[in-house]
mmCIF file of C-alpha atoms in Angstrom:
data_model
loop_
_atom_site.group_PDB
_atom_site.id
_atom_site.type_symbol
_atom_site.label_atom_id
_atom_site.label_comp_id
_atom_site.label_asym_id
_atom_site.label_seq_id
_atom_site.Cartn_x
_atom_site.Cartn_y
_atom_site.Cartn_z
ATOM 1 C CA MET A 1 -9.882 -1.069 1.544
ATOM 2 C CA ARG A 2 -6.834 -0.253 3.863
ATOM 3 C CA ILE A 3 -3.869 1.704 2.802
ATOM 4 C CA LEU A 4 -0.701 1.611 4.973
ATOM 5 C CA SER A 5 2.566 3.465 4.657
ATOM 6 C CA TYR A 6 5.304 3.126 7.114
ATOM 7 C CA GLN A 7 8.813 4.201 7.998
ATOM 8 C CA ASN A 8 11.054 2.590 10.597
ATOM 9 C CA HIS A 9 14.000 4.488 11.850
ATOM 10 C CA ALA A 10 16.261 1.937 13.739
ATOM 11 C CA ASP A 11 19.783 0.584 14.250
ATOM 12 C CA MET A 12 19.875 -1.179 10.838
ATOM 13 C CA GLY A 13 22.464 -2.046 8.160
ATOM 14 C CA THR A 14 22.063 -1.894 4.532
ATOM 15 C CA TYR A 15 22.697 -4.884 2.156
ATOM 16 C CA ALA A 16 24.732 -2.710 -0.352
ATOM 17 C CA ASP A 17 27.059 -1.567 2.548
ATOM 18 C CA ALA A 18 27.477 -5.246 3.745
ATOM 19 C CA ILE A 19 28.258 -6.303 0.101
ATOM 20 C CA LYS A 20 30.853 -3.484 -0.276
ATOM 21 C CA LEU A 21 32.424 -4.372 2.937
ATOM 22 C CA ALA A 22 32.610 -8.017 2.138
ATOM 23 C CA GLU A 23 34.249 -7.196 -1.288
ATOM 24 C CA GLN A 24 36.744 -4.932 0.592
ATOM 25 C CA THR A 25 37.668 -7.643 3.290
ATOM 26 C CA GLY A 26 37.311 -10.972 1.252
ATOM 27 C CA THR A 27 34.705 -12.107 3.750
ATOM 28 C CA LYS A 28 31.022 -13.126 3.581
ATOM 29 C CA PRO A 29 28.763 -9.894 3.868
ATOM 30 C CA ASP A 30 27.260 -9.367 7.254
ATOM 31 C CA VAL A 31 24.580 -6.732 7.140
ATOM 32 C CA THR A 32 24.816 -6.410 11.125
ATOM 33 C CA ALA A 33 28.357 -5.090 10.571
ATOM 34 C CA THR A 34 27.033 -2.135 8.701
ATOM 35 C CA ARG A 35 24.331 -0.923 11.207
ATOM 36 C CA ARG A 36 23.907 2.781 11.779
ATOM 37 C CA VAL A 37 21.578 4.389 14.202
ATOM 38 C CA GLY A 38 18.507 6.046 12.520
ATOM 39 C CA ASN A 39 18.724 4.225 8.908
ATOM 40 C CA LEU A 40 15.333 4.277 7.399
ATOM 41 C CA LYS A 41 13.286 1.528 5.940
ATOM 42 C CA TYR A 42 10.008 2.452 4.293
ATOM 43 C CA GLY A 43 7.309 0.593 2.681
ATOM 44 C CA PHE A 44 3.587 0.555 1.499
ATOM 45 C CA GLY A 45 0.620 -1.885 1.646
ATOM 46 C CA LEU A 46 -2.793 -2.235 0.317
ATOM 47 C CA ASN A 47 -5.586 -4.616 1.726
ATOM 48 C CA VAL A 48 -8.871 -5.085 -0.010
ATOM 49 C CA GLU A 49 -11.656 -7.297 1.330
ATOM 50 C CA GLN A 50 -15.187 -7.671 -0.332
ATOM 51 C CA VAL A 51 -18.208 -9.779 0.426
ATOM 52 C CA ILE A 52 -19.367 -11.303 -2.876
ATOM 53 C CA ALA A 53 -22.391 -13.332 -1.254
ATOM 54 C CA LYS A 54 -23.644 -14.189 2.094
ATOM 55 C CA GLY A 55 -20.880 -15.831 3.846
ATOM 56 C CA ILE A 56 -18.354 -15.731 0.996
ATOM 57 C CA GLY A 57 -15.787 -13.001 0.793
ATOM 58 C CA VAL A 58 -12.732 -12.427 -1.203
ATOM 59 C CA PHE A 59 -9.456 -10.649 -0.346
ATOM 60 C CA GLY A 60 -6.178 -9.247 -1.806
ATOM 61 C CA ARG A 61 -3.122 -7.854 -0.515
ATOM 62 C CA LEU A 62 -0.086 -5.955 -2.022
ATOM 63 C CA GLY A 63 3.186 -5.072 -0.180
ATOM 64 C CA TRP A 64 6.420 -3.293 -0.890
ATOM 65 C CA ASN A 65 9.248 -1.979 0.930
ATOM 66 C CA ASP A 66 12.537 -0.366 -0.084
ATOM 67 C CA GLY A 67 14.528 -3.751 0.037
ATOM 68 C CA LYS A 68 17.678 -1.898 0.836
ATOM 69 C CA THR A 69 17.740 -2.135 4.675
ATOM 70 C CA GLU A 70 18.019 -5.003 7.038
ATOM 71 C CA SER A 71 14.914 -7.112 7.722
ATOM 72 C CA PHE A 72 14.441 -7.700 11.530
ATOM 73 C CA ALA A 73 10.655 -8.188 12.010
ATOM 74 C CA PHE A 74 7.846 -10.332 10.969
ATOM 75 C CA THR A 75 9.757 -12.063 7.966
ATOM 76 C CA ALA A 76 11.946 -11.368 4.979
ATOM 77 C CA ILE A 77 9.751 -10.121 2.156
ATOM 78 C CA ASP A 78 10.537 -6.961 0.060
ATOM 79 C CA HIS A 79 7.309 -7.206 -2.106
ATOM 80 C CA LEU A 80 4.229 -9.586 -2.178
ATOM 81 C CA ALA A 81 0.929 -10.230 -3.652
ATOM 82 C CA GLU A 82 -1.836 -12.403 -2.174
ATOM 83 C CA THR A 83 -5.509 -13.295 -3.075
ATOM 84 C CA GLY A 84 -7.956 -15.617 -1.420
ATOM 85 C CA VAL A 85 -11.385 -16.454 -0.816
ATOM 86 C CA SER A 86 -13.068 -17.371 2.757
ATOM 87 C CA PHE A 87 -16.375 -19.000 3.782
ATOM 88 C CA ASP A 88 -18.148 -18.801 6.940
ATOM 89 C CA GLY A 89 -19.688 -21.899 8.391
ATOM 90 C CA ALA A 90 -23.266 -21.101 8.279
ATOM 91 C CA ARG A 91 -23.734 -22.953 4.965
ATOM 92 C CA TRP A 92 -22.838 -26.254 6.900
ATOM 93 C CA HIS A 93 -24.736 -25.216 10.075
ATOM 94 C CA ARG A 94 -21.465 -24.105 11.849
ATOM 95 C CA PRO A 95 -21.781 -20.257 11.880
ATOM 96 C CA HIS A 96 -18.747 -19.605 13.989
ATOM 97 C CA ASP A 97 -16.422 -21.579 11.698
ATOM 98 C CA THR A 98 -14.465 -20.279 8.757
ATOM 99 C CA ALA A 99 -12.796 -22.021 5.774
ATOM 100 C CA ALA A 100 -10.417 -20.215 3.511
ATOM 101 C CA THR A 101 -7.815 -20.627 0.712
ATOM 102 C CA ALA A 102 -5.144 -18.334 -0.529
ATOM 103 C CA VAL A 103 -2.109 -17.919 -2.628
ATOM 104 C CA THR A 104 0.768 -15.562 -1.914
ATOM 105 C CA PHE A 105 3.732 -14.729 -4.072
ATOM 106 C CA SER A 106 6.614 -12.997 -2.241
ATOM 107 C CA GLY A 107 10.138 -11.684 -3.307
ATOM 108 C CA LEU A 108 13.249 -10.051 -2.563
ATOM 109 C CA SER A 109 14.775 -6.728 -3.949
ATOM 110 C CA THR A 110 17.822 -7.371 -6.180
ATOM 111 C CA VAL A 111 20.404 -6.052 -3.706
ATOM 112 C CA HIS A 112 18.883 -8.424 -1.065
ATOM 113 C CA GLN A 113 19.088 -11.287 -3.481
ATOM 114 C CA GLN A 114 22.742 -10.636 -4.194
ATOM 115 C CA TYR A 115 23.618 -10.286 -0.486
ATOM 116 C CA LEU A 116 22.015 -13.876 0.241
ATOM 117 C CA ALA A 117 23.810 -15.349 -2.856
ATOM 118 C CA MET A 118 27.158 -14.142 -1.605
ATOM 119 C CA GLY A 119 26.694 -15.879 1.615
ATOM 120 C CA GLY A 120 25.024 -13.386 3.765
ATOM 121 C CA ALA A 121 22.204 -14.050 6.272
ATOM 122 C CA ASP A 122 19.487 -12.055 7.471
ATOM 123 C CA PHE A 123 17.521 -12.718 10.817
ATOM 124 C CA LEU A 124 15.668 -15.797 9.009
ATOM 125 C CA ILE A 125 17.381 -16.941 6.028
ATOM 126 C CA GLY A 126 20.736 -17.397 4.257
ATOM 127 C CA ASP A 127 22.791 -20.511 3.711
ATOM 128 C CA GLY A 128 25.180 -19.120 1.194
ATOM 129 C CA ALA A 129 23.652 -20.991 -1.769
ATOM 130 C CA LEU A 130 20.745 -18.942 -2.834
ATOM 131 C CA ARG A 131 19.513 -19.663 -6.511
ATOM 132 C CA TYR A 132 16.706 -17.206 -6.309
ATOM 133 C CA GLY A 133 13.013 -17.701 -7.087
ATOM 134 C CA LEU A 134 9.783 -16.123 -6.016
ATOM 135 C CA GLU A 135 8.365 -17.975 -2.675
ATOM 136 C CA THR A 136 5.007 -19.151 -3.644
ATOM 137 C CA ILE A 137 2.703 -20.106 -0.860
ATOM 138 C CA SER A 138 -0.783 -21.882 -1.301
ATOM 139 C CA GLU A 139 -2.470 -22.169 1.954
ATOM 140 C CA THR A 140 -5.883 -23.561 2.808
ATOM 141 C CA TYR A 141 -7.234 -23.626 6.534
ATOM 142 C CA TYR A 142 -10.225 -24.434 8.584
ATOM 143 C CA SER A 143 -11.058 -22.771 11.957
ATOM 144 C CA ALA A 144 -13.647 -24.479 14.154
ATOM 145 C CA ARG A 145 -15.088 -23.053 17.316
ATOM 146 C CA LEU A 146 -15.061 -26.074 19.519
ATOM 147 C CA VAL A 147 -16.740 -24.465 22.536
ATOM 148 C CA ASP A 148 -17.382 -20.786 23.361
ATOM 149 C CA TRP A 149 -13.771 -20.230 24.792
ATOM 150 C CA LEU A 150 -11.979 -22.591 22.363
ATOM 151 C CA THR A 151 -11.171 -22.423 18.689
ATOM 152 C CA ALA A 152 -8.982 -24.851 16.764
ATOM 153 C CA THR A 153 -7.495 -24.149 13.227
ATOM 154 C CA LEU A 154 -5.940 -26.755 11.029
ATOM 155 C CA ASP A 155 -3.769 -25.112 8.363
ATOM 156 C CA LEU A 156 -2.040 -26.703 5.309
ATOM 157 C CA GLN A 157 0.566 -24.885 3.337
ATOM 158 C CA HIS A 158 2.438 -25.924 0.052
ATOM 159 C CA ILE A 159 5.521 -23.696 -0.446
ATOM 160 C CA ASN A 160 7.547 -23.455 -3.566
ATOM 161 C CA ASN A 161 10.983 -22.036 -3.328
ATOM 162 C CA PRO A 162 11.062 -21.832 0.415
ATOM 163 C CA ALA A 163 13.191 -18.813 1.699
ATOM 164 C CA TYR A 164 13.483 -17.611 -2.150
ATOM 165 C CA ASN A 165 15.820 -20.766 -3.019
ATOM 166 C CA ARG A 166 14.933 -22.754 -6.123
ATOM 167 C CA ASP A 167 17.195 -25.479 -4.634
ATOM 168 C CA ARG A 168 14.864 -25.854 -1.697
ATOM 169 C CA GLY A 169 11.476 -27.668 -1.492
ATOM 170 C CA PRO A 170 8.777 -27.676 -2.387
ATOM 171 C CA VAL A 171 7.542 -28.435 1.073
ATOM 172 C CA TRP A 172 4.370 -29.057 2.792
ATOM 173 C CA VAL A 173 3.594 -27.446 6.208
ATOM 174 C CA GLY A 174 0.922 -28.451 8.430
ATOM 175 C CA THR A 175 -0.119 -26.665 11.616
ATOM 176 C CA LEU A 176 -2.644 -26.903 14.414
ATOM 177 C CA ARG A 177 -3.353 -23.770 16.301
ATOM 178 C CA LEU A 178 -5.423 -23.406 19.699
ATOM 179 C CA HIS A 179 -6.935 -20.279 20.640
ATOM 180 C CA MET A 180 -8.410 -19.919 24.054
ATOM 181 C CA GLU A 181 -10.307 -16.771 25.250
ATOM 182 C CA PHE A 182 -11.888 -16.370 28.662
ATOM 183 C CA GLY A 183 -14.110 -13.587 29.968
ATOM 184 C CA ARG A 184 -15.962 -13.343 26.738
ATOM 185 C CA LYS A 185 -19.569 -11.978 27.208
#
């Protein structure tokens, strides 16, 4: 089990200030127009991992942040819950491989939702037509060590309400990741 807490002090705006400014000026809200040095964004996280049998593990994650201040790193998530299971490849004679599946539910604070619904944009999302819904991602991947220095991962995600918009998706996203590592002993 791991517990995380954080505080970011940065040049950030707040969604409430952006909404207020937009209402005063008759424009779309712009969180970047309300940036102040030293604004605070804080949050918490919990990660739990447990082996339940040889080569089989389960995991879960919870996360929350204040949802009031501008998002600018990783992605736009104010709260999330995730659970999944992973299997090592020893069962099928591939001990360095991993197969896993997970489901993630993520959401936005009420003020963040309102900001986006009014036409605001953050660093990743916002098209002025937000009809809010939880973003739900079902993900399955297989990671295979091809040679000592090269691992390939195939990943497939099914996303409901991408970017928290019930008018978008669902979408399927497939990826291929290659990881090269040299100098391993």
